[in-house]
PDB file of C-alpha atoms in Angstrom:
ATOM      1  CA  MET A   1       0.000   0.000   0.000  1.00  0.00           C
ATOM      2  CA  LYS A   2       1.503   3.289  -1.107  1.00  0.00           C
ATOM      3  CA  LEU A   3       0.936   6.347   1.046  1.00  0.00           C
ATOM      4  CA  ASP A   4       3.522   8.720  -0.397  1.00  0.00           C
ATOM      5  CA  THR A   5       1.106  11.314  -1.784  1.00  0.00           C
ATOM      6  CA  LEU A   6      -1.720  13.266  -0.237  1.00  0.00           C
ATOM      7  CA  GLU A   7      -4.118  11.641  -2.677  1.00  0.00           C
ATOM      8  CA  GLN A   8      -3.033   8.156  -1.620  1.00  0.00           C
ATOM      9  CA  ARG A   9      -3.499   9.017   2.036  1.00  0.00           C
ATOM     10  CA  ARG A  10      -6.875  10.638   1.328  1.00  0.00           C
ATOM     11  CA  LYS A  11      -7.952   7.575  -0.650  1.00  0.00           C
ATOM     12  CA  LEU A  12      -6.935   5.291   2.217  1.00  0.00           C
ATOM     13  CA  ILE A  13      -9.112   7.282   4.620  1.00  0.00           C
ATOM     14  CA  CYS A  14     -12.030   7.047   2.159  1.00  0.00           C
ATOM     15  CA  ASP A  15     -11.472   3.315   1.762  1.00  0.00           C
ATOM     16  CA  LEU A  16     -11.369   2.858   5.530  1.00  0.00           C
ATOM     17  CA  GLN A  17     -14.567   4.878   5.893  1.00  0.00           C
ATOM     18  CA  ASN A  18     -16.275   2.700   3.295  1.00  0.00           C
ATOM     19  CA  MET A  19     -14.962  -0.468   4.938  1.00  0.00           C
ATOM     20  CA  THR A  20     -16.228   0.744   8.304  1.00  0.00           C
ATOM     21  CA  LEU A  21     -19.647   1.648   6.919  1.00  0.00           C
ATOM     22  CA  LYS A  22     -19.933  -1.720   5.216  1.00  0.00           C
ATOM     23  CA  PHE A  23     -18.951  -3.524   8.407  1.00  0.00           C
ATOM     24  CA  GLY A  24     -21.317  -1.410  10.525  1.00  0.00           C
ATOM     25  CA  GLU A  25     -24.207  -2.127   8.171  1.00  0.00           C
ATOM     26  CA  SER A  26     -23.470  -5.851   8.297  1.00  0.00           C
ATOM     27  CA  VAL A  27     -23.715  -5.974  12.085  1.00  0.00           C
ATOM     28  CA  GLU A  28     -27.118  -6.523  13.605  1.00  0.00           C
ATOM     29  CA  TYR A  29     -27.518  -3.848  16.257  1.00  0.00           C
ATOM     30  CA  LEU A  30     -29.568  -6.027  18.568  1.00  0.00           C
ATOM     31  CA  GLU A  31     -27.294  -9.053  18.178  1.00  0.00           C
ATOM     32  CA  ASP A  32     -23.937  -7.382  18.677  1.00  0.00           C
ATOM     33  CA  ASP A  33     -24.307  -3.799  19.779  1.00  0.00           C
ATOM     34  CA  ASN A  34     -20.621  -3.697  20.836  1.00  0.00           C
ATOM     35  CA  ASP A  35     -19.311  -4.241  17.293  1.00  0.00           C
ATOM     36  CA  TRP A  36     -21.944  -1.923  15.848  1.00  0.00           C
ATOM     37  CA  ALA A  37     -21.084   0.878  18.288  1.00  0.00           C
ATOM     38  CA  GLY A  38     -17.348   0.322  17.750  1.00  0.00           C
ATOM     39  CA  SER A  39     -17.729   0.744  14.012  1.00  0.00           C
ATOM     40  CA  THR A  40     -19.679   3.951  14.593  1.00  0.00           C
ATOM     41  CA  VAL A  41     -16.924   5.395  16.811  1.00  0.00           C
ATOM     42  CA  ILE A  42     -14.203   4.445  14.314  1.00  0.00           C
ATOM     43  CA  TYR A  43     -16.226   5.948  11.461  1.00  0.00           C
ATOM     44  CA  ASP A  44     -16.470   9.237  13.377  1.00  0.00           C
ATOM     45  CA  ASP A  45     -12.692   9.246  13.891  1.00  0.00           C
ATOM     46  CA  LEU A  46     -12.094   8.622  10.192  1.00  0.00           C
ATOM     47  CA  THR A  47     -14.568  11.329   9.234  1.00  0.00           C
ATOM     48  CA  ALA A  48     -12.644  13.806  11.396  1.00  0.00           C
ATOM     49  CA  LEU A  49      -9.368  12.839   9.688  1.00  0.00           C
ATOM     50  CA  PHE A  50     -10.545  13.530   6.158  1.00  0.00           C
ATOM     51  CA  PRO A  51     -10.575  17.369   6.339  1.00  0.00           C
ATOM     52  CA  MET A  52      -7.284  17.294   8.224  1.00  0.00           C
ATOM     53  CA  ILE A  53      -5.625  15.812   5.164  1.00  0.00           C
ATOM     54  CA  GLY A  54      -7.163  18.709   3.233  1.00  0.00           C
ATOM     55  CA  THR A  55      -5.479  21.105   5.659  1.00  0.00           C
ATOM     56  CA  GLU A  56      -2.190  19.291   5.161  1.00  0.00           C
ATOM     57  CA  GLU A  57      -2.653  19.806   1.432  1.00  0.00           C
ATOM     58  CA  ILE A  58      -3.186  23.544   1.935  1.00  0.00           C
ATOM     59  CA  PHE A  59       0.083  23.767   3.871  1.00  0.00           C
ATOM     60  CA  CYS A  60       1.953  21.796   1.191  1.00  0.00           C
ATOM     61  CA  ASP A  61       0.486  23.864  -1.655  1.00  0.00           C
ATOM     62  CA  LEU A  62       1.375  27.065   0.162  1.00  0.00           C
ATOM     63  CA  LEU A  63       4.953  25.886   0.642  1.00  0.00           C
ATOM     64  CA  ASP A  64       5.249  24.937  -3.033  1.00  0.00           C
ATOM     65  CA  GLU A  65       3.905  28.332  -4.041  1.00  0.00           C
ATOM     66  CA  MET A  66       6.267  30.162  -1.709  1.00  0.00           C
ATOM     67  CA  ARG A  67       9.272  28.226  -2.947  1.00  0.00           C
ATOM     68  CA  SER A  68       8.469  28.995  -6.576  1.00  0.00           C
ATOM     69  CA  HIS A  69       8.673  32.780  -6.079  1.00  0.00           C
ATOM     70  CA  ASP A  70      11.900  34.675  -6.007  1.00  0.00           C
ATOM     71  CA  CYS A  71      11.604  36.942  -3.045  1.00  0.00           C
ATOM     72  CA  LYS A  72      13.996  38.126  -0.372  1.00  0.00           C
ATOM     73  CA  SER A  73      12.024  36.769   2.568  1.00  0.00           C
ATOM     74  CA  ARG A  74      10.933  33.545   0.887  1.00  0.00           C
ATOM     75  CA  ASP A  75      13.058  31.242   3.034  1.00  0.00           C
ATOM     76  CA  ILE A  76      11.973  32.898   6.262  1.00  0.00           C
ATOM     77  CA  PHE A  77       8.265  32.601   5.435  1.00  0.00           C
ATOM     78  CA  ALA A  78       8.647  29.083   4.055  1.00  0.00           C
ATOM     79  CA  ASN A  79      10.344  28.063   7.279  1.00  0.00           C
ATOM     80  CA  ILE A  80       7.488  29.517   9.336  1.00  0.00           C
ATOM     81  CA  VAL A  81       4.852  27.716   7.247  1.00  0.00           C
ATOM     82  CA  SER A  82       6.840  24.484   7.327  1.00  0.00           C
ATOM     83  CA  ASN A  83       7.095  24.651  11.122  1.00  0.00           C
ATOM     84  CA  ARG A  84       3.351  25.332  11.451  1.00  0.00           C
ATOM     85  CA  ARG A  85       2.582  22.438   9.100  1.00  0.00           C
ATOM     86  CA  ASP A  86       4.726  20.091  11.156  1.00  0.00           C
ATOM     87  CA  LEU A  87       3.029  21.245  14.364  1.00  0.00           C
ATOM     88  CA  PHE A  88      -0.375  20.703  12.778  1.00  0.00           C
ATOM     89  CA  ILE A  89       0.604  17.209  11.669  1.00  0.00           C
ATOM     90  CA  GLU A  90       2.012  16.274  15.065  1.00  0.00           C
ATOM     91  CA  ASP A  91      -0.466  17.990  17.381  1.00  0.00           C
ATOM     92  CA  VAL A  92      -3.700  17.692  15.436  1.00  0.00           C
ATOM     93  CA  LEU A  93      -3.645  15.124  12.637  1.00  0.00           C
ATOM     94  CA  LEU A  94      -1.443  12.503  14.301  1.00  0.00           C
ATOM     95  CA  SER A  95      -3.207  13.057  17.594  1.00  0.00           C
ATOM     96  CA  ARG A  96      -6.553  12.277  15.950  1.00  0.00           C
ATOM     97  CA  LEU A  97      -5.078   9.337  14.065  1.00  0.00           C
ATOM     98  CA  ASN A  98      -3.661   7.915  17.292  1.00  0.00           C
ATOM     99  CA  HIS A  99      -7.053   8.505  18.912  1.00  0.00           C
ATOM    100  CA  ALA A 100      -8.620   6.335  16.194  1.00  0.00           C
ATOM    101  CA  VAL A 101      -6.020   3.614  16.770  1.00  0.00           C
ATOM    102  CA  ASN A 102      -6.606   3.747  20.535  1.00  0.00           C
ATOM    103  CA  ASN A 103     -10.363   3.548  20.034  1.00  0.00           C
ATOM    104  CA  LEU A 104      -9.859   0.536  17.827  1.00  0.00           C
ATOM    105  CA  HIS A 105      -7.814  -1.175  20.553  1.00  0.00           C
ATOM    106  CA  ARG A 106     -10.202  -0.283  23.355  1.00  0.00           C
ATOM    107  CA  TRP A 107     -13.336  -1.327  21.590  1.00  0.00           C
ATOM    108  CA  GLY A 108     -12.739  -5.077  21.662  1.00  0.00           C
ATOM    109  CA  PHE A 109     -14.618  -6.348  18.637  1.00  0.00           C
ATOM    110  CA  ARG A 110     -16.242  -9.642  19.599  1.00  0.00           C
ATOM    111  CA  SER A 111     -17.701 -11.280  16.510  1.00  0.00           C
ATOM    112  CA  ASP A 112     -15.603 -13.126  13.931  1.00  0.00           C
ATOM    113  CA  ALA A 113     -16.457 -10.427  11.391  1.00  0.00           C
ATOM    114  CA  GLY A 114     -15.508  -7.767  13.958  1.00  0.00           C
ATOM    115  CA  LYS A 115     -12.162  -9.392  14.614  1.00  0.00           C
ATOM    116  CA  LYS A 116     -11.485  -9.604  10.892  1.00  0.00           C
ATOM    117  CA  TYR A 117     -12.463  -5.945  10.476  1.00  0.00           C
ATOM    118  CA  TYR A 118     -10.174  -5.026  13.387  1.00  0.00           C
ATOM    119  CA  ARG A 119      -7.144  -6.797  11.896  1.00  0.00           C
ATOM    120  CA  SER A 120      -7.682  -5.268   8.482  1.00  0.00           C
ATOM    121  CA  ILE A 121      -8.218  -1.686   9.575  1.00  0.00           C
ATOM    122  CA  HIS A 122      -5.561  -1.869  12.291  1.00  0.00           C
ATOM    123  CA  LYS A 123      -2.800  -2.688   9.798  1.00  0.00           C
ATOM    124  CA  LYS A 124      -3.827   0.182   7.550  1.00  0.00           C
ATOM    125  CA  LEU A 125      -4.080   2.726  10.360  1.00  0.00           C
ATOM    126  CA  ASP A 126      -0.685   1.634  11.681  1.00  0.00           C
ATOM    127  CA  ALA A 127       0.801   2.089   8.193  1.00  0.00           C
ATOM    128  CA  LEU A 128      -0.696   5.582   7.997  1.00  0.00           C
ATOM    129  CA  VAL A 129       0.696   6.559  11.418  1.00  0.00           C
ATOM    130  CA  GLU A 130       4.115   5.255  10.417  1.00  0.00           C
ATOM    131  CA  LYS A 131       4.001   7.128   7.103  1.00  0.00           C
ATOM    132  CA  TYR A 132       3.237  10.438   8.811  1.00  0.00           C
ATOM    133  CA  GLN A 133       5.949   9.890  11.399  1.00  0.00           C
ATOM    134  CA  ASN A 134       8.475   9.176   8.649  1.00  0.00           C
ATOM    135  CA  LEU A 135       7.336  11.975   6.340  1.00  0.00           C
ATOM    136  CA  TYR A 136       7.600  14.627   8.995  1.00  0.00           C
ATOM    137  CA  ASP A 137      10.390  13.122  11.120  1.00  0.00           C
ATOM    138  CA  LEU A 138       8.217  12.808  14.221  1.00  0.00           C
TER     139      LEU A 138
END
């Protein structure tokens, strides 16, 4: 799974949202309310992540634009934006992503389908966390 570009990371979040919706719809609320509620919580976490990747894109586009202009103060402003982007990634986006991972661990999916869902989404969320940590040296 490639996560090098913003589009790839955005697509992963969309895929995880769809996977979570599909799993949540497959669970009978009255039969296994734990798995159903867990999928709802994870879906909310993923929904919160989606616009954060959009914010990351704004930072990256701004940096690209700044670097393409020949101006005296370009490096100073680019450094400021780069630092703010890194803070956003670490304090907001990664914090929310880790919150989703923690929710996934805490929820304790009980059914066979829930356990399968857990293993599948867990690997992908872990890969996304690792990618962000490597991309931004966190």
